[in-house]
Amino acid sequence: MIISDQGAAGRLQIAIDGPAASGKSTVALGIARRIGLVVVDSGSMYRTVALISMEEGISADDPEALVEIARRVSSSFRLELAEGDTLRVYLGERDVTAEIRSPEVGRSVSPVSEEPGVRAEMVRLQRCLVEGRDAVVEGRDIGTTVLPDAPLKVFLEATSPERTRRRALELEARGVDVDRDQVREEIALRDRIDSSRAVSPLRLAADAVPIDTTDKTAADVVDEIVGLLADKGLIH
Ligand code: CDP
């Protein structure tokens, strides 16, 4: 697949946003593999800040301490595409891939990512990672805030039961004991906080294409996005 000349901007950057467990990470990896792009999982950055703040006993209502952690995270954060289509997350030499996906981090991440100073630091890091590169970036505010000029923005959605099912399967696959009602409630709570925060809330960018993934496989969604790229003349 060939990426068309992107003109002055020089780069093909794809923004993928959507609520929790809507399939963003899987689809972003699929697109990155298919077209050969850098992939940036912005949620892993907020999760890493939440992990370190938990370890250091910093609460979500201590903004200064959180911003200090965000700065440290941003200076040693690294993503690496590994075998078997996994995106490994490193803080310096420490591999935090599994820890940031724990239910505990899931519960503490939204309050941490509400903090404007944390967001400013993470947005800076995200822009820095994709500077001058073809990339697919996924999160909550990519199309609205991080890459407002991205030539393709999509917003993935799925019903609450389907998102609960996907997240439960993902946790079970990692050996976590799962109570589905609890998973559903935690996803709903996170979506509420993410959608109602003052800075960069989760919402559909005016020029984003909404895709309901409820009855689609990840491969279907990747095909659909690749089709959108071709329709826009961004790849051929
Ligand atoms: O994988 P899942 O959809 O559950 O979440 P994630 O993408 O790993 O994001 C975890 C949390 O980070 C979200 O619930 C948001 O609170 C925060 N986040 C954010 O505020 N902005 C982003 N661009 C990405 C994630």
PDB file of C-alpha atoms and ligand atoms in Angstrom:
ATOM      1  CA  MET A   1       0.000   0.000   0.000  1.00  0.00           C
ATOM      2  CA  ILE A   2       1.353   3.406  -0.936  1.00  0.00           C
ATOM      3  CA  ILE A   3       0.784   6.540   1.078  1.00  0.00           C
ATOM      4  CA  SER A   4      -0.056   9.438  -1.223  1.00  0.00           C
ATOM      5  CA  ASP A   5       1.820  12.694  -1.104  1.00  0.00           C
ATOM      6  CA  GLN A   6       0.352  14.615   1.819  1.00  0.00           C
ATOM      7  CA  GLY A   7       1.365  18.052   0.620  1.00  0.00           C
ATOM      8  CA  ALA A   8       2.575  20.723   3.045  1.00  0.00           C
ATOM      9  CA  ALA A   9       1.633  18.805   6.183  1.00  0.00           C
ATOM     10  CA  GLY A  10       3.826  16.054   4.785  1.00  0.00           C
ATOM     11  CA  ARG A  11       2.322  13.266   6.832  1.00  0.00           C
ATOM     12  CA  LEU A  12      -0.598  10.849   6.965  1.00  0.00           C
ATOM     13  CA  GLN A  13      -1.969  11.080  10.475  1.00  0.00           C
ATOM     14  CA  ILE A  14      -5.074   9.165  11.489  1.00  0.00           C
ATOM     15  CA  ALA A  15      -7.001  10.077  14.646  1.00  0.00           C
ATOM     16  CA  ILE A  16      -9.065   7.349  16.295  1.00  0.00           C
ATOM     17  CA  ASP A  17     -11.236   8.312  19.255  1.00  0.00           C
ATOM     18  CA  GLY A  18     -14.020   6.650  21.169  1.00  0.00           C
ATOM     19  CA  PRO A  19     -15.212   5.460  24.572  1.00  0.00           C
ATOM     20  CA  ALA A  20     -13.688   2.703  26.706  1.00  0.00           C
ATOM     21  CA  ALA A  21     -13.350  -0.730  25.109  1.00  0.00           C
ATOM     22  CA  SER A  22     -14.705   0.412  21.745  1.00  0.00           C
ATOM     23  CA  GLY A  23     -11.832  -1.353  19.978  1.00  0.00           C
ATOM     24  CA  LYS A  24      -9.498   1.582  19.363  1.00  0.00           C
ATOM     25  CA  SER A  25      -6.238  -0.166  20.290  1.00  0.00           C
ATOM     26  CA  THR A  26      -6.881  -3.301  18.239  1.00  0.00           C
ATOM     27  CA  VAL A  27      -7.999  -1.317  15.214  1.00  0.00           C
ATOM     28  CA  ALA A  28      -5.099   1.156  15.476  1.00  0.00           C
ATOM     29  CA  LEU A  29      -2.612  -1.729  15.547  1.00  0.00           C
ATOM     30  CA  GLY A  30      -4.345  -3.358  12.576  1.00  0.00           C
ATOM     31  CA  ILE A  31      -4.095  -0.166  10.537  1.00  0.00           C
ATOM     32  CA  ALA A  32      -0.490   0.403  11.562  1.00  0.00           C
ATOM     33  CA  ARG A  33       0.415  -3.115  10.420  1.00  0.00           C
ATOM     34  CA  ARG A  34      -1.544  -2.832   7.180  1.00  0.00           C
ATOM     35  CA  ILE A  35      -0.200   0.526   6.038  1.00  0.00           C
ATOM     36  CA  GLY A  36       3.079   0.751   7.921  1.00  0.00           C
ATOM     37  CA  LEU A  37       2.509   3.616  10.338  1.00  0.00           C
ATOM     38  CA  VAL A  38       3.739   4.485  13.794  1.00  0.00           C
ATOM     39  CA  VAL A  39       1.075   3.698  16.386  1.00  0.00           C
ATOM     40  CA  VAL A  40       0.499   5.800  19.488  1.00  0.00           C
ATOM     41  CA  ASP A  41      -1.814   4.584  22.261  1.00  0.00           C
ATOM     42  CA  SER A  42      -2.420   7.781  24.213  1.00  0.00           C
ATOM     43  CA  GLY A  43      -4.438   5.980  26.893  1.00  0.00           C
ATOM     44  CA  SER A  44      -1.301   4.043  27.868  1.00  0.00           C
ATOM     45  CA  MET A  45       0.308   7.374  28.830  1.00  0.00           C
ATOM     46  CA  TYR A  46      -2.529   8.403  31.148  1.00  0.00           C
ATOM     47  CA  ARG A  47      -2.561   4.859  32.549  1.00  0.00           C
ATOM     48  CA  THR A  48       1.186   5.065  33.259  1.00  0.00           C
ATOM     49  CA  VAL A  49       0.723   8.351  35.130  1.00  0.00           C
ATOM     50  CA  ALA A  50      -2.095   6.704  37.127  1.00  0.00           C
ATOM     51  CA  LEU A  51       0.109   3.663  37.893  1.00  0.00           C
ATOM     52  CA  ILE A  52       3.001   5.763  39.191  1.00  0.00           C
ATOM     53  CA  SER A  53       0.691   7.993  41.239  1.00  0.00           C
ATOM     54  CA  MET A  54      -0.814   4.865  42.844  1.00  0.00           C
ATOM     55  CA  GLU A  55       2.637   3.499  43.621  1.00  0.00           C
ATOM     56  CA  GLU A  56       3.736   6.793  45.143  1.00  0.00           C
ATOM     57  CA  GLY A  57       0.513   7.279  47.101  1.00  0.00           C
ATOM     58  CA  ILE A  58      -0.400  10.493  45.264  1.00  0.00           C
ATOM     59  CA  SER A  59      -4.116  11.207  45.144  1.00  0.00           C
ATOM     60  CA  ALA A  60      -6.028  12.617  42.166  1.00  0.00           C
ATOM     61  CA  ASP A  61      -6.668  15.838  44.095  1.00  0.00           C
ATOM     62  CA  ASP A  62      -2.981  16.776  44.338  1.00  0.00           C
ATOM     63  CA  PRO A  63      -2.507  18.480  40.951  1.00  0.00           C
ATOM     64  CA  GLU A  64       1.069  19.622  41.512  1.00  0.00           C
ATOM     65  CA  ALA A  65       2.286  16.147  42.406  1.00  0.00           C
ATOM     66  CA  LEU A  66       0.391  14.663  39.449  1.00  0.00           C
ATOM     67  CA  VAL A  67       1.933  17.114  37.008  1.00  0.00           C
ATOM     68  CA  GLU A  68       5.377  16.326  38.394  1.00  0.00           C
ATOM     69  CA  ILE A  69       4.712  12.620  37.760  1.00  0.00           C
ATOM     70  CA  ALA A  70       3.404  13.417  34.262  1.00  0.00           C
ATOM     71  CA  ARG A  71       6.671  15.245  33.496  1.00  0.00           C
ATOM     72  CA  ARG A  72       8.731  12.298  34.691  1.00  0.00           C
ATOM     73  CA  VAL A  73       6.584   9.849  32.705  1.00  0.00           C
ATOM     74  CA  SER A  74       6.859  11.964  29.615  1.00  0.00           C
ATOM     75  CA  SER A  75      10.662  12.068  29.788  1.00  0.00           C
ATOM     76  CA  SER A  76      11.092   8.272  29.896  1.00  0.00           C
ATOM     77  CA  PHE A  77       7.968   6.934  28.137  1.00  0.00           C
ATOM     78  CA  ARG A  78       8.462   4.597  25.179  1.00  0.00           C
ATOM     79  CA  LEU A  79       6.169   2.483  22.979  1.00  0.00           C
ATOM     80  CA  GLU A  80       7.498  -0.524  21.103  1.00  0.00           C
ATOM     81  CA  LEU A  81       5.637  -2.635  18.564  1.00  0.00           C
ATOM     82  CA  ALA A  82       6.440  -6.219  19.554  1.00  0.00           C
ATOM     83  CA  GLU A  83       5.884  -9.726  18.194  1.00  0.00           C
ATOM     84  CA  GLY A  84       2.291 -10.954  18.146  1.00  0.00           C
ATOM     85  CA  ASP A  85       0.874  -7.520  17.489  1.00  0.00           C
ATOM     86  CA  THR A  86       1.322  -6.121  20.948  1.00  0.00           C
ATOM     87  CA  LEU A  87       2.322  -2.610  21.763  1.00  0.00           C
ATOM     88  CA  ARG A  88       4.700  -2.733  24.716  1.00  0.00           C
ATOM     89  CA  VAL A  89       4.874   0.215  27.053  1.00  0.00           C
ATOM     90  CA  TYR A  90       8.149   1.147  28.783  1.00  0.00           C
ATOM     91  CA  LEU A  91       9.072   3.657  31.393  1.00  0.00           C
ATOM     92  CA  GLY A  92      12.816   3.783  30.964  1.00  0.00           C
ATOM     93  CA  GLU A  93      13.838   0.113  31.125  1.00  0.00           C
ATOM     94  CA  ARG A  94      10.748  -0.920  33.076  1.00  0.00           C
ATOM     95  CA  ASP A  95       8.055  -2.757  31.102  1.00  0.00           C
ATOM     96  CA  VAL A  96       4.681  -1.547  32.453  1.00  0.00           C
ATOM     97  CA  THR A  97       2.511  -3.084  29.688  1.00  0.00           C
ATOM     98  CA  ALA A  98       0.611  -5.501  31.933  1.00  0.00           C
ATOM     99  CA  GLU A  99       0.441  -3.343  35.055  1.00  0.00           C
ATOM    100  CA  ILE A 100      -1.207  -0.379  33.351  1.00  0.00           C
ATOM    101  CA  ARG A 101      -4.035  -2.661  32.190  1.00  0.00           C
ATOM    102  CA  SER A 102      -4.963  -3.790  35.708  1.00  0.00           C
ATOM    103  CA  PRO A 103      -8.503  -3.093  36.973  1.00  0.00           C
ATOM    104  CA  GLU A 104      -6.992  -0.897  39.745  1.00  0.00           C
ATOM    105  CA  VAL A 105      -5.312   1.392  37.222  1.00  0.00           C
ATOM    106  CA  GLY A 106      -8.541   1.348  35.181  1.00  0.00           C
ATOM    107  CA  ARG A 107     -10.386   2.677  38.210  1.00  0.00           C
ATOM    108  CA  SER A 108      -7.934   5.459  38.974  1.00  0.00           C
ATOM    109  CA  VAL A 109      -7.072   6.699  35.475  1.00  0.00           C
ATOM    110  CA  SER A 110     -10.023   8.960  34.642  1.00  0.00           C
ATOM    111  CA  PRO A 111      -9.687  11.231  37.695  1.00  0.00           C
ATOM    112  CA  VAL A 112      -5.934  11.528  36.978  1.00  0.00           C
ATOM    113  CA  SER A 113      -6.528  12.428  33.335  1.00  0.00           C
ATOM    114  CA  GLU A 114      -9.015  15.147  34.267  1.00  0.00           C
ATOM    115  CA  GLU A 115      -6.122  17.259  35.572  1.00  0.00           C
ATOM    116  CA  PRO A 116      -5.370  19.963  32.948  1.00  0.00           C
ATOM    117  CA  GLY A 117      -1.627  20.027  33.753  1.00  0.00           C
ATOM    118  CA  VAL A 118      -1.377  16.266  33.206  1.00  0.00           C
ATOM    119  CA  ARG A 119      -3.231  16.604  29.902  1.00  0.00           C
ATOM    120  CA  ALA A 120      -0.966  19.415  28.702  1.00  0.00           C
ATOM    121  CA  GLU A 121       2.089  17.258  29.353  1.00  0.00           C
ATOM    122  CA  MET A 122       0.598  14.182  27.652  1.00  0.00           C
ATOM    123  CA  VAL A 123      -0.602  16.121  24.594  1.00  0.00           C
ATOM    124  CA  ARG A 124       2.893  17.544  24.214  1.00  0.00           C
ATOM    125  CA  LEU A 125       4.349  14.012  24.378  1.00  0.00           C
ATOM    126  CA  GLN A 126       1.844  12.666  21.829  1.00  0.00           C
ATOM    127  CA  ARG A 127       2.612  15.450  19.355  1.00  0.00           C
ATOM    128  CA  CYS A 128       6.308  14.942  19.883  1.00  0.00           C
ATOM    129  CA  LEU A 129       6.070  11.188  19.126  1.00  0.00           C
ATOM    130  CA  VAL A 130       4.307  11.759  15.789  1.00  0.00           C
ATOM    131  CA  GLU A 131       6.168  14.877  14.694  1.00  0.00           C
ATOM    132  CA  GLY A 132       7.081  14.468  11.033  1.00  0.00           C
ATOM    133  CA  ARG A 133       5.904  10.837  10.916  1.00  0.00           C
ATOM    134  CA  ASP A 134       3.013   8.909   9.380  1.00  0.00           C
ATOM    135  CA  ALA A 135       1.026   7.757  12.391  1.00  0.00           C
ATOM    136  CA  VAL A 136      -2.188   6.395  13.788  1.00  0.00           C
ATOM    137  CA  VAL A 137      -3.011   7.859  17.184  1.00  0.00           C
ATOM    138  CA  GLU A 138      -5.837   6.640  19.383  1.00  0.00           C
ATOM    139  CA  GLY A 139      -7.518   8.051  22.451  1.00  0.00           C
ATOM    140  CA  ARG A 140     -10.299  10.414  23.513  1.00  0.00           C
ATOM    141  CA  ASP A 141      -9.252  13.863  22.271  1.00  0.00           C
ATOM    142  CA  ILE A 142      -7.015  13.097  19.300  1.00  0.00           C
ATOM    143  CA  GLY A 143      -9.314  14.512  16.597  1.00  0.00           C
ATOM    144  CA  THR A 144     -10.464  17.449  18.727  1.00  0.00           C
ATOM    145  CA  THR A 145      -7.232  18.532  20.436  1.00  0.00           C
ATOM    146  CA  VAL A 146      -4.060  16.572  19.718  1.00  0.00           C
ATOM    147  CA  LEU A 147      -4.225  16.418  15.902  1.00  0.00           C
ATOM    148  CA  PRO A 148      -7.013  18.804  14.864  1.00  0.00           C
ATOM    149  CA  ASP A 149      -5.684  18.819  11.273  1.00  0.00           C
ATOM    150  CA  ALA A 150      -5.514  15.036  10.861  1.00  0.00           C
ATOM    151  CA  PRO A 151      -6.701  14.192   7.325  1.00  0.00           C
ATOM    152  CA  LEU A 152      -8.782  11.277   8.645  1.00  0.00           C
ATOM    153  CA  LYS A 153     -10.601  11.143  11.976  1.00  0.00           C
ATOM    154  CA  VAL A 154     -12.800   8.276  13.054  1.00  0.00           C
ATOM    155  CA  PHE A 155     -14.883   7.817  16.177  1.00  0.00           C
ATOM    156  CA  LEU A 156     -15.482   4.206  17.198  1.00  0.00           C
ATOM    157  CA  GLU A 157     -18.614   3.289  19.087  1.00  0.00           C
ATOM    158  CA  ALA A 158     -20.210   0.071  20.339  1.00  0.00           C
ATOM    159  CA  THR A 159     -23.116  -0.704  22.644  1.00  0.00           C
ATOM    160  CA  SER A 160     -22.504  -0.998  26.362  1.00  0.00           C
ATOM    161  CA  PRO A 161     -23.116  -4.804  26.483  1.00  0.00           C
ATOM    162  CA  GLU A 162     -20.663  -5.348  23.625  1.00  0.00           C
ATOM    163  CA  ARG A 163     -17.989  -3.144  25.183  1.00  0.00           C
ATOM    164  CA  THR A 164     -18.483  -4.946  28.507  1.00  0.00           C
ATOM    165  CA  ARG A 165     -18.112  -8.284  26.725  1.00  0.00           C
ATOM    166  CA  ARG A 166     -14.888  -7.210  24.994  1.00  0.00           C
ATOM    167  CA  ARG A 167     -13.286  -5.793  28.152  1.00  0.00           C
ATOM    168  CA  ALA A 168     -14.285  -8.870  30.200  1.00  0.00           C
ATOM    169  CA  LEU A 169     -12.750 -11.204  27.593  1.00  0.00           C
ATOM    170  CA  GLU A 170      -9.577  -9.138  27.535  1.00  0.00           C
ATOM    171  CA  LEU A 171      -9.244  -9.269  31.333  1.00  0.00           C
ATOM    172  CA  GLU A 172     -10.092 -13.002  31.462  1.00  0.00           C
ATOM    173  CA  ALA A 173      -7.432 -13.708  28.856  1.00  0.00           C
ATOM    174  CA  ARG A 174      -4.935 -12.153  31.251  1.00  0.00           C
ATOM    175  CA  GLY A 175      -6.123 -14.316  34.131  1.00  0.00           C
ATOM    176  CA  VAL A 176      -8.076 -11.599  35.969  1.00  0.00           C
ATOM    177  CA  ASP A 177     -11.219 -12.720  37.841  1.00  0.00           C
ATOM    178  CA  VAL A 178     -14.065 -10.837  36.239  1.00  0.00           C
ATOM    179  CA  ASP A 179     -17.450  -9.735  37.530  1.00  0.00           C
ATOM    180  CA  ARG A 180     -19.250  -8.543  34.381  1.00  0.00           C
ATOM    181  CA  ASP A 181     -21.617  -6.192  36.233  1.00  0.00           C
ATOM    182  CA  GLN A 182     -18.640  -4.505  37.811  1.00  0.00           C
ATOM    183  CA  VAL A 183     -16.849  -4.242  34.445  1.00  0.00           C
ATOM    184  CA  ARG A 184     -19.963  -2.637  32.935  1.00  0.00           C
ATOM    185  CA  GLU A 185     -20.282  -0.137  35.782  1.00  0.00           C
ATOM    186  CA  GLU A 186     -16.605   0.791  35.683  1.00  0.00           C
ATOM    187  CA  ILE A 187     -16.714   1.402  31.932  1.00  0.00           C
ATOM    188  CA  ALA A 188     -19.852   3.548  32.339  1.00  0.00           C
ATOM    189  CA  LEU A 189     -18.280   5.573  35.145  1.00  0.00           C
ATOM    190  CA  ARG A 190     -15.083   6.152  33.158  1.00  0.00           C
ATOM    191  CA  ASP A 191     -17.080   7.254  30.099  1.00  0.00           C
ATOM    192  CA  ARG A 192     -19.057   9.675  32.270  1.00  0.00           C
ATOM    193  CA  ILE A 193     -15.934  11.275  33.729  1.00  0.00           C
ATOM    194  CA  ASP A 194     -14.150  11.328  30.349  1.00  0.00           C
ATOM    195  CA  SER A 195     -17.160  12.916  28.612  1.00  0.00           C
ATOM    196  CA  SER A 196     -17.893  15.559  31.215  1.00  0.00           C
ATOM    197  CA  ARG A 197     -14.437  16.857  32.161  1.00  0.00           C
ATOM    198  CA  ALA A 198     -13.671  20.527  31.522  1.00  0.00           C
ATOM    199  CA  VAL A 199     -10.560  20.069  29.363  1.00  0.00           C
ATOM    200  CA  SER A 200     -10.700  18.030  26.130  1.00  0.00           C
ATOM    201  CA  PRO A 201     -13.708  15.862  26.949  1.00  0.00           C
ATOM    202  CA  LEU A 202     -14.471  12.764  24.908  1.00  0.00           C
ATOM    203  CA  ARG A 203     -16.614  13.885  21.982  1.00  0.00           C
ATOM    204  CA  LEU A 204     -17.025  13.445  18.263  1.00  0.00           C
ATOM    205  CA  ALA A 205     -14.973  15.990  16.284  1.00  0.00           C
ATOM    206  CA  ALA A 206     -17.113  17.871  13.754  1.00  0.00           C
ATOM    207  CA  ASP A 207     -15.239  16.255  10.860  1.00  0.00           C
ATOM    208  CA  ALA A 208     -14.902  12.734  12.348  1.00  0.00           C
ATOM    209  CA  VAL A 209     -16.530   9.686  10.778  1.00  0.00           C
ATOM    210  CA  PRO A 210     -18.513   7.698  13.371  1.00  0.00           C
ATOM    211  CA  ILE A 211     -18.258   3.902  13.041  1.00  0.00           C
ATOM    212  CA  ASP A 212     -20.496   1.599  15.053  1.00  0.00           C
ATOM    213  CA  THR A 213     -18.342  -1.478  15.662  1.00  0.00           C
ATOM    214  CA  THR A 214     -20.923  -3.474  17.660  1.00  0.00           C
ATOM    215  CA  ASP A 215     -21.481  -6.165  15.020  1.00  0.00           C
ATOM    216  CA  LYS A 216     -18.123  -5.875  13.291  1.00  0.00           C
ATOM    217  CA  THR A 217     -14.842  -7.669  13.769  1.00  0.00           C
ATOM    218  CA  ALA A 218     -11.666  -5.641  14.221  1.00  0.00           C
ATOM    219  CA  ALA A 219     -10.644  -6.750  10.700  1.00  0.00           C
ATOM    220  CA  ASP A 220     -13.938  -5.366   9.299  1.00  0.00           C
ATOM    221  CA  VAL A 221     -13.271  -2.014  10.950  1.00  0.00           C
ATOM    222  CA  VAL A 222      -9.673  -1.912   9.675  1.00  0.00           C
ATOM    223  CA  ASP A 223     -11.000  -2.617   6.146  1.00  0.00           C
ATOM    224  CA  GLU A 224     -13.548   0.170   6.519  1.00  0.00           C
ATOM    225  CA  ILE A 225     -10.923   2.694   7.620  1.00  0.00           C
ATOM    226  CA  VAL A 226      -8.526   1.645   4.863  1.00  0.00           C
ATOM    227  CA  GLY A 227     -11.475   2.169   2.467  1.00  0.00           C
ATOM    228  CA  LEU A 228     -11.998   5.691   3.842  1.00  0.00           C
ATOM    229  CA  LEU A 229      -8.300   6.459   3.350  1.00  0.00           C
ATOM    230  CA  ALA A 230      -8.487   5.273  -0.261  1.00  0.00           C
ATOM    231  CA  ASP A 231     -11.711   7.263  -0.886  1.00  0.00           C
ATOM    232  CA  LYS A 232      -9.982  10.399   0.348  1.00  0.00           C
ATOM    233  CA  GLY A 233      -7.013   9.701  -1.907  1.00  0.00           C
ATOM    234  CA  LEU A 234      -4.709   9.397   1.117  1.00  0.00           C
ATOM    235  CA  ILE A 235      -3.438   5.959   0.059  1.00  0.00           C
ATOM    236  CA  HIS A 236      -3.514   4.050  -3.189  1.00  0.00           C
TER     237      HIS A 236
HETATM  238  O1  CDP B   1      -8.550   0.905  26.535  1.00  0.00           O
HETATM  239  P1  CDP B   1      -9.617   1.802  27.079  1.00  0.00           P
HETATM  240  O2  CDP B   1     -10.522   2.329  26.030  1.00  0.00           O
HETATM  241  O3  CDP B   1     -10.324   1.245  28.254  1.00  0.00           O
HETATM  242  O4  CDP B   1      -8.886   3.063  27.728  1.00  0.00           O
HETATM  243  P2  CDP B   1      -7.557   3.782  27.312  1.00  0.00           P
HETATM  244  O5  CDP B   1      -7.631   4.215  25.890  1.00  0.00           O
HETATM  245  O6  CDP B   1      -6.387   2.988  27.758  1.00  0.00           O
HETATM  246  O7  CDP B   1      -7.654   5.111  28.211  1.00  0.00           O
HETATM  247  C1  CDP B   1      -7.650   5.064  29.612  1.00  0.00           C
HETATM  248  C2  CDP B   1      -8.109   6.390  30.161  1.00  0.00           C
HETATM  249  O8  CDP B   1      -7.147   7.398  29.840  1.00  0.00           O
HETATM  250  C3  CDP B   1      -9.432   6.950  29.639  1.00  0.00           C
HETATM  251  O9  CDP B   1     -10.559   6.430  30.330  1.00  0.00           O
HETATM  252  C4  CDP B   1      -9.267   8.439  29.852  1.00  0.00           C
HETATM  253  O10 CDP B   1      -9.561   8.807  31.183  1.00  0.00           O
HETATM  254  C5  CDP B   1      -7.774   8.641  29.628  1.00  0.00           C
HETATM  255  N1  CDP B   1      -7.473   9.142  28.281  1.00  0.00           N
HETATM  256  C6  CDP B   1      -7.631  10.481  28.026  1.00  0.00           C
HETATM  257  O11 CDP B   1      -8.097  11.216  28.891  1.00  0.00           O
HETATM  258  N2  CDP B   1      -7.289  11.010  26.821  1.00  0.00           N
HETATM  259  C7  CDP B   1      -6.788  10.224  25.859  1.00  0.00           C
HETATM  260  N3  CDP B   1      -6.425  10.761  24.703  1.00  0.00           N
HETATM  261  C8  CDP B   1      -6.647   8.830  26.077  1.00  0.00           C
HETATM  262  C9  CDP B   1      -7.004   8.311  27.293  1.00  0.00           C
END
